[in-house]
Amino acid sequence: MITQTPRAIISALTCAVVLNGGLLAETAELNGVSRLTLNPGANFISAPLQRKPAFVGKVSAVTASSITFAGFPNWSANQFGPVTVGATSIPQFAVIVRSDAAATPGIQGDWWLATSNTAGTVTVQASGTDLTTLVAVGSELEIRPLTSIKDLFGADNSAGIIADTNLDFLSTEEDVIRVVSGTSFTDEFVYHTDANPADTGWYFNGEFAGNGSTLRITPNRPLMYFRRAGSTPLTLGVAGAVQTRRLTTYLQAGANAVGTVFPVNSPITTCNLFESGWNADLNFDVLTAEEDIGRVVNGTSFGQDIFYYSGPDEANGWYVGGNLTTTFSFEPQRGYMLFRKTGAPVLAWRQSVPFTY
């Protein structure tokens, strides 16, 4: 489904990451380019590179749903707020914990979507959480643009996307990109070319969205890219920042489409998933009513199951396809389905960084 051979290189003088033969120059925030190959049919993909922060600062005050930053950054009103495309409000920025003043590493990697801001305060979508119970004054947070369709696939058709020409948006005629929510497809992205240049560009759920820069996806969100049957594979170079700190994936009860946020393999035994509160199996009767279960995705089908066994009958640990494993890794650029036990609370999976630099 996806071609990639990432590996990490560390030296005493420089920090670099090699992805598919491409060297990433070392900076304070590591930058990189990742090669993504999309084959005909369904490709369940995720973006292993992130956007650079628009702002980094220390917290001076917190309310249940807002964060005030020290130093009076003097932002424009609502410059971090959502953008409306058609009838849909699309978040543009996330507020992410870089370092937790109350603990090490504490809640590093937790994030919330920005809904509005004043000159020095950002209000976020807290989803019922009281931020005063999580964010400590003195913590360092960043405001980061979310990854956009433009970032991933380009503003125009130079990448070789098979474009729509008649506004019917069919995967039998053009490439179609879908958001996966639970086990269903929801939002749709298509590139359209038109005799009228003003109508050429990205479309979101049938609505014109220009160059795709406002069509953004939340952290860890995979996409299902349908490459038109019979076409040649499409190879893209995706640039961005390497995630060098933990980043949280929130798992709700039920099905969660997720992707790793790092540009190298993330071993399941050290990724902090079990330690974050994953519900273990006790009897090898693997059911979402009893425990949490992961599934590999091949095209639009489920592959091997993934679960943690901690019962009395066999060796405890991670099992993939029914076999105990110490080598399975979540791969960059690939999406997975993680099923949280029925009725379980939200699990904050604070993914460990799978490399040093």
Short mmCIF file of C-alpha atoms in Angstrom, two decimals:
data_model
loop_
_atom_site.label_atom_id
_atom_site.label_comp_id
_atom_site.label_asym_id
_atom_site.label_seq_id
_atom_site.Cartn_x
_atom_site.Cartn_y
_atom_site.Cartn_z
CA MET A 1 0.00 0.00 0.00
CA ILE A 2 2.72 2.48 1.02
CA THR A 3 6.40 2.41 0.14
CA GLN A 4 8.76 3.72 2.79
CA THR A 5 12.08 2.77 4.37
CA PRO A 6 12.82 5.35 7.08
CA ARG A 7 15.71 5.16 9.50
CA ALA A 8 17.34 7.48 12.02
CA ILE A 9 20.98 8.64 12.09
CA ILE A 10 22.49 10.27 15.18
CA SER A 11 25.94 11.84 15.57
CA ALA A 12 27.65 13.86 18.27
CA LEU A 13 27.85 16.95 16.08
CA THR A 14 24.71 16.91 13.97
CA CYS A 15 21.20 15.54 14.10
CA ALA A 16 19.66 14.18 10.94
CA VAL A 17 16.90 11.81 9.87
CA VAL A 18 17.05 9.88 6.61
CA LEU A 19 13.75 9.06 4.93
CA ASN A 20 13.89 7.02 1.72
CA GLY A 21 17.37 8.25 1.00
CA GLY A 22 16.62 11.95 1.61
CA LEU A 23 18.82 13.70 4.21
CA LEU A 24 17.10 16.09 6.58
CA ALA A 25 19.15 19.13 7.52
CA GLU A 26 19.56 19.66 11.28
CA THR A 27 17.95 22.75 12.81
CA ALA A 28 16.51 23.60 16.22
CA GLU A 29 13.28 22.17 14.87
CA LEU A 30 14.30 19.28 12.63
CA ASN A 31 13.02 19.60 9.08
CA GLY A 32 12.47 16.80 6.64
CA VAL A 33 11.07 15.44 3.40
CA SER A 34 9.20 12.14 3.28
CA ARG A 35 8.48 10.20 0.11
CA LEU A 36 4.96 8.83 -0.15
CA THR A 37 3.93 6.33 -2.86
CA LEU A 38 0.21 5.90 -3.60
CA ASN A 39 -0.76 2.79 -5.52
CA PRO A 40 -3.99 2.30 -7.53
CA GLY A 41 -6.89 1.58 -5.18
CA ALA A 42 -7.25 2.42 -1.50
CA ASN A 43 -4.26 3.77 0.46
CA PHE A 44 -4.75 4.40 4.20
CA ILE A 45 -2.11 7.04 4.84
CA SER A 46 -0.93 9.40 7.56
CA ALA A 47 1.45 12.36 7.55
CA PRO A 48 4.67 11.68 9.51
CA LEU A 49 5.82 15.30 9.29
CA GLN A 50 4.24 18.28 11.00
CA ARG A 51 4.00 22.07 10.53
CA LYS A 52 6.36 24.48 12.27
CA PRO A 53 4.91 26.35 15.26
CA ALA A 54 3.47 29.80 14.61
CA PHE A 55 4.13 30.75 18.25
CA VAL A 56 5.92 29.31 21.29
CA GLY A 57 5.47 30.82 24.74
CA LYS A 58 5.02 30.33 28.49
CA VAL A 59 1.61 30.15 30.16
CA SER A 60 0.76 33.01 32.52
CA ALA A 61 -2.89 32.12 33.31
CA VAL A 62 -5.41 29.34 32.63
CA THR A 63 -9.20 29.06 32.74
CA ALA A 64 -11.38 26.04 32.05
CA SER A 65 -11.14 26.60 28.28
CA SER A 66 -8.52 29.30 27.64
CA ILE A 67 -4.80 29.88 27.99
CA THR A 68 -3.08 33.26 28.41
CA PHE A 69 0.54 33.62 27.36
CA ALA A 70 3.21 35.75 29.00
CA GLY A 71 4.76 38.70 27.20
CA PHE A 72 1.62 40.04 25.53
CA PRO A 73 2.12 38.60 22.02
CA ASN A 74 -0.37 41.14 20.57
CA TRP A 75 -2.08 38.81 18.10
CA SER A 76 -4.83 39.93 15.78
CA ALA A 77 -8.31 38.94 16.94
CA ASN A 78 -9.14 35.36 15.89
CA GLN A 79 -6.02 34.89 13.79
CA PHE A 80 -5.89 31.30 15.10
CA GLY A 81 -9.61 30.66 14.70
CA PRO A 82 -11.36 28.26 12.32
CA VAL A 83 -12.22 28.96 8.68
CA THR A 84 -15.60 28.21 7.16
CA VAL A 85 -15.74 26.29 3.86
CA GLY A 86 -19.28 25.92 2.64
CA ALA A 87 -21.25 25.14 5.81
CA THR A 88 -18.31 23.54 7.65
CA SER A 89 -16.12 25.24 10.23
CA ILE A 90 -12.60 23.85 9.87
CA PRO A 91 -10.04 24.32 12.71
CA GLN A 92 -6.71 25.76 11.58
CA PHE A 93 -4.46 25.63 14.66
CA ALA A 94 -3.77 23.39 17.65
CA VAL A 95 -2.38 24.48 21.03
CA ILE A 96 0.16 21.84 22.09
CA VAL A 97 2.05 21.30 25.36
CA ARG A 98 5.80 21.32 24.70
CA SER A 99 6.93 21.10 28.35
CA ASP A 100 4.85 20.69 31.51
CA ALA A 101 5.96 22.89 34.40
CA ALA A 102 4.16 20.65 36.90
CA ALA A 103 5.79 17.34 35.94
CA THR A 104 8.39 15.78 33.66
CA PRO A 105 7.19 14.93 31.11
CA GLY A 106 3.67 15.20 32.57
CA ILE A 107 1.13 16.05 29.89
CA GLN A 108 3.70 16.92 27.24
CA GLY A 109 2.06 16.31 23.86
CA ASP A 110 -1.53 17.02 24.90
CA TRP A 111 -3.29 19.39 22.52
CA TRP A 112 -6.53 21.25 21.92
CA LEU A 113 -7.97 22.91 18.83
CA ALA A 114 -8.05 26.71 18.85
CA THR A 115 -11.51 28.23 18.49
CA SER A 116 -10.68 31.94 18.93
CA ASN A 117 -8.10 34.31 20.36
CA THR A 118 -7.56 37.82 21.64
CA ALA A 119 -4.24 39.70 21.79
CA GLY A 120 -2.72 37.27 24.29
CA THR A 121 -5.29 34.57 25.11
CA VAL A 122 -6.36 31.54 23.09
CA THR A 123 -9.68 29.80 23.68
CA VAL A 124 -9.71 26.12 22.78
CA GLN A 125 -12.14 23.29 22.21
CA ALA A 126 -11.67 21.62 25.59
CA SER A 127 -14.29 18.89 24.98
CA GLY A 128 -15.53 18.97 28.57
CA THR A 129 -12.06 19.00 30.10
CA ASP A 130 -11.17 21.71 32.63
CA LEU A 131 -7.77 23.02 31.52
CA THR A 132 -7.00 24.27 35.04
CA THR A 133 -6.67 20.60 36.06
CA LEU A 134 -4.09 19.94 33.34
CA VAL A 135 -2.11 23.02 32.31
CA ALA A 136 0.24 24.60 34.86
CA VAL A 137 1.36 28.22 34.83
CA GLY A 138 4.92 28.30 33.50
CA SER A 139 4.40 25.44 31.06
CA GLU A 140 5.68 26.01 27.53
CA LEU A 141 3.07 25.62 24.80
CA GLU A 142 3.10 26.11 21.06
CA ILE A 143 0.42 27.19 18.61
CA ARG A 144 0.88 25.07 15.52
CA PRO A 145 -0.88 25.19 12.15
CA LEU A 146 -2.60 21.92 11.37
CA THR A 147 -1.44 20.00 8.31
CA SER A 148 -3.39 21.00 5.21
CA ILE A 149 -4.31 19.26 1.99
CA LYS A 150 -2.04 21.77 0.26
CA ASP A 151 0.86 20.69 2.50
CA LEU A 152 0.32 17.04 1.59
CA PHE A 153 -0.70 17.12 -2.06
CA GLY A 154 0.13 20.58 -3.36
CA ALA A 155 -1.88 23.59 -4.41
CA ASP A 156 -2.17 22.55 -8.04
CA ASN A 157 -1.97 19.47 -10.20
CA SER A 158 1.81 19.45 -10.67
CA ALA A 159 2.06 16.42 -8.37
CA GLY A 160 0.17 14.21 -10.82
CA ILE A 161 -3.12 13.86 -8.96
CA ILE A 162 -5.79 12.55 -11.32
CA ALA A 163 -8.16 15.49 -11.33
CA ASP A 164 -11.90 15.68 -11.69
CA THR A 165 -13.13 17.50 -14.80
CA ASN A 166 -16.93 17.37 -14.49
CA LEU A 167 -17.70 17.90 -10.77
CA ASP A 168 -19.14 14.41 -10.31
CA PHE A 169 -16.32 13.33 -7.92
CA LEU A 170 -16.13 9.58 -8.59
CA SER A 171 -13.13 7.44 -7.62
CA THR A 172 -13.64 5.50 -10.87
CA GLU A 173 -12.75 8.68 -12.79
CA GLU A 174 -10.38 10.65 -10.54
CA ASP A 175 -8.44 10.45 -7.29
CA VAL A 176 -10.63 10.96 -4.22
CA ILE A 177 -9.42 11.53 -0.65
CA ARG A 178 -11.74 10.70 2.26
CA VAL A 179 -11.65 11.31 6.00
CA VAL A 180 -12.30 8.21 8.13
CA SER A 181 -14.43 8.73 11.24
CA GLY A 182 -15.12 5.58 13.21
CA THR A 183 -15.44 2.98 10.46
CA SER A 184 -17.19 5.32 8.01
CA PHE A 185 -16.08 7.80 5.38
CA THR A 186 -17.06 11.42 5.98
CA ASP A 187 -15.42 14.49 4.45
CA GLU A 188 -14.16 14.33 0.87
CA PHE A 189 -11.34 16.17 -0.93
CA VAL A 190 -11.01 16.24 -4.74
CA TYR A 191 -8.86 18.30 -7.07
CA HIS A 192 -10.83 19.73 -10.03
CA THR A 193 -9.59 21.31 -13.24
CA ASP A 194 -11.89 23.55 -15.21
CA ALA A 195 -11.94 25.63 -18.38
CA ASN A 196 -12.61 28.54 -16.06
CA PRO A 197 -9.37 29.01 -14.04
CA ALA A 198 -11.38 30.53 -11.18
CA ASP A 199 -13.06 27.15 -10.64
CA THR A 200 -9.84 25.12 -10.72
CA GLY A 201 -8.58 23.90 -7.35
CA TRP A 202 -9.47 21.77 -4.36
CA TYR A 203 -13.08 20.96 -3.48
CA PHE A 204 -14.30 19.96 -0.02
CA ASN A 205 -17.59 18.08 0.10
CA GLY A 206 -18.42 19.63 -3.25
CA GLU A 207 -17.53 23.19 -2.17
CA PHE A 208 -14.71 25.12 -3.84
CA ALA A 209 -11.79 25.57 -1.44
CA GLY A 210 -9.09 27.19 -3.55
CA ASN A 211 -5.52 25.93 -3.09
CA GLY A 212 -6.40 23.64 -0.15
CA SER A 213 -4.51 25.67 2.45
CA THR A 214 -7.58 25.93 4.72
CA LEU A 215 -8.49 22.23 4.41
CA ARG A 216 -6.69 21.02 7.52
CA ILE A 217 -6.66 17.74 9.42
CA THR A 218 -6.15 17.21 13.13
CA PRO A 219 -2.92 15.67 14.51
CA ASN A 220 -2.61 11.90 14.04
CA ARG A 221 -5.49 11.89 11.50
CA PRO A 222 -5.04 9.41 8.64
CA LEU A 223 -6.74 9.75 5.27
CA MET A 224 -8.01 7.19 2.78
CA TYR A 225 -6.58 8.11 -0.61
CA PHE A 226 -8.35 6.35 -3.50
CA ARG A 227 -6.00 6.31 -6.48
CA ARG A 228 -7.96 5.67 -9.67
CA ALA A 229 -7.93 2.03 -10.73
CA GLY A 230 -5.63 1.31 -13.64
CA SER A 231 -3.50 4.40 -13.10
CA THR A 232 0.23 4.45 -12.40
CA PRO A 233 1.49 4.79 -8.80
CA LEU A 234 1.86 8.37 -7.62
CA THR A 235 4.98 9.35 -5.66
CA LEU A 236 4.93 12.56 -3.64
CA GLY A 237 7.56 14.37 -1.60
CA VAL A 238 6.00 15.73 1.60
CA ALA A 239 7.99 18.32 3.54
CA GLY A 240 7.58 19.39 7.15
CA ALA A 241 8.96 19.41 10.68
CA VAL A 242 10.01 16.24 12.49
CA GLN A 243 8.08 15.65 15.71
CA THR A 244 10.74 15.52 18.45
CA ARG A 245 8.46 15.52 21.51
CA ARG A 246 5.59 13.33 22.61
CA LEU A 247 2.30 13.98 20.87
CA THR A 248 -1.01 12.69 22.23
CA THR A 249 -3.53 10.58 20.36
CA TYR A 250 -6.99 10.64 21.97
CA LEU A 251 -8.84 7.31 21.74
CA GLN A 252 -12.60 7.45 22.26
CA ALA A 253 -14.73 4.39 23.04
CA GLY A 254 -15.31 2.63 19.72
CA ALA A 255 -13.34 2.87 16.48
CA ASN A 256 -10.49 5.37 16.11
CA ALA A 257 -8.60 5.95 12.86
CA VAL A 258 -5.04 6.89 13.83
CA GLY A 259 -1.59 7.36 12.38
CA THR A 260 1.78 7.68 14.04
CA VAL A 261 3.24 11.20 14.10
CA PHE A 262 6.91 10.26 13.75
CA PRO A 263 8.94 9.72 10.56
CA VAL A 264 10.44 6.41 11.73
CA ASN A 265 8.94 3.14 12.92
CA SER A 266 7.43 3.33 16.40
CA PRO A 267 7.84 -0.04 18.22
CA ILE A 268 4.65 -1.07 19.99
CA THR A 269 6.59 -2.25 23.04
CA THR A 270 8.03 1.22 23.70
CA CYS A 271 5.40 3.58 22.24
CA ASN A 272 3.65 4.08 25.63
CA LEU A 273 0.27 2.77 24.40
CA PHE A 274 -0.20 0.10 27.07
CA GLU A 275 1.19 2.35 29.80
CA SER A 276 -1.30 5.10 28.84
CA GLY A 277 -4.25 2.93 29.90
CA TRP A 278 -4.83 0.36 27.14
CA ASN A 279 -7.33 -2.28 28.29
CA ALA A 280 -5.67 -5.70 28.21
CA ASP A 281 -7.19 -9.04 27.22
CA LEU A 282 -7.37 -11.70 29.95
CA ASN A 283 -8.72 -14.79 28.20
CA PHE A 284 -7.72 -14.74 24.50
CA ASP A 285 -11.38 -14.16 23.63
CA VAL A 286 -10.63 -10.85 21.94
CA LEU A 287 -13.77 -8.68 21.99
CA THR A 288 -14.21 -4.91 22.00
CA ALA A 289 -16.79 -5.38 24.77
CA GLU A 290 -13.96 -6.65 26.99
CA GLU A 291 -10.68 -5.07 25.88
CA ASP A 292 -9.03 -2.64 23.45
CA ILE A 293 -8.10 -4.00 20.02
CA GLY A 294 -6.05 -2.63 17.15
CA ARG A 295 -6.28 -3.64 13.51
CA VAL A 296 -3.88 -3.31 10.64
CA VAL A 297 -5.63 -1.87 7.57
CA ASN A 298 -4.95 -3.21 4.07
CA GLY A 299 -6.78 -1.17 1.45
CA THR A 300 -10.26 -0.87 2.93
CA SER A 301 -10.08 -4.21 4.78
CA PHE A 302 -8.92 -5.14 8.25
CA GLY A 303 -5.79 -7.22 8.54
CA GLN A 304 -4.13 -8.65 11.64
CA ASP A 305 -5.52 -7.84 15.08
CA ILE A 306 -3.38 -6.22 17.77
CA PHE A 307 -3.99 -6.68 21.51
CA TYR A 308 -2.19 -6.85 24.82
CA TYR A 309 -2.58 -10.02 26.87
CA SER A 310 -2.10 -9.96 30.65
CA GLY A 311 -3.95 -13.12 31.71
CA PRO A 312 -2.70 -16.22 33.51
CA ASP A 313 -2.49 -18.73 30.65
CA GLU A 314 0.17 -17.45 28.25
CA ALA A 315 3.11 -15.06 28.18
CA ASN A 316 2.03 -11.49 28.79
CA GLY A 317 2.69 -8.87 26.16
CA TRP A 318 1.62 -7.61 22.75
CA TYR A 319 0.09 -10.07 20.29
CA VAL A 320 -0.31 -9.43 16.56
CA GLY A 321 -2.29 -11.93 14.53
CA GLY A 322 -2.45 -14.17 17.60
CA ASN A 323 1.34 -14.34 18.03
CA LEU A 324 3.38 -12.79 20.82
CA THR A 325 5.62 -10.08 19.36
CA THR A 326 8.44 -7.81 20.43
CA THR A 327 9.12 -6.52 16.92
CA PHE A 328 5.83 -5.04 15.65
CA SER A 329 5.99 -1.30 14.94
CA PHE A 330 3.55 1.37 13.88
CA GLU A 331 4.88 2.51 10.52
CA PRO A 332 5.09 6.14 9.40
CA GLN A 333 2.78 7.14 6.54
CA ARG A 334 0.35 4.33 7.41
CA GLY A 335 -3.05 4.48 9.10
CA TYR A 336 -4.39 2.01 11.69
CA MET A 337 -7.70 1.37 13.45
CA LEU A 338 -7.67 1.23 17.24
CA PHE A 339 -10.90 0.08 18.90
CA ARG A 340 -11.35 1.37 22.43
CA LYS A 341 -13.38 -0.90 24.74
CA THR A 342 -17.12 -0.20 24.79
CA GLY A 343 -17.95 2.34 27.51
CA ALA A 344 -14.31 3.07 28.38
CA PRO A 345 -13.19 6.65 29.10
CA VAL A 346 -11.03 8.56 26.65
CA LEU A 347 -7.48 7.26 26.57
CA ALA A 348 -4.75 9.90 26.15
CA TRP A 349 -2.03 7.97 24.35
CA ARG A 350 1.06 10.14 24.81
CA GLN A 351 3.21 8.58 22.13
CA SER A 352 6.86 8.23 23.08
CA VAL A 353 9.46 9.59 20.65
CA PRO A 354 10.97 6.51 18.91
CA PHE A 355 14.42 8.02 18.32
CA THR A 356 17.06 10.14 20.01
CA TYR A 357 18.96 13.05 18.50
#
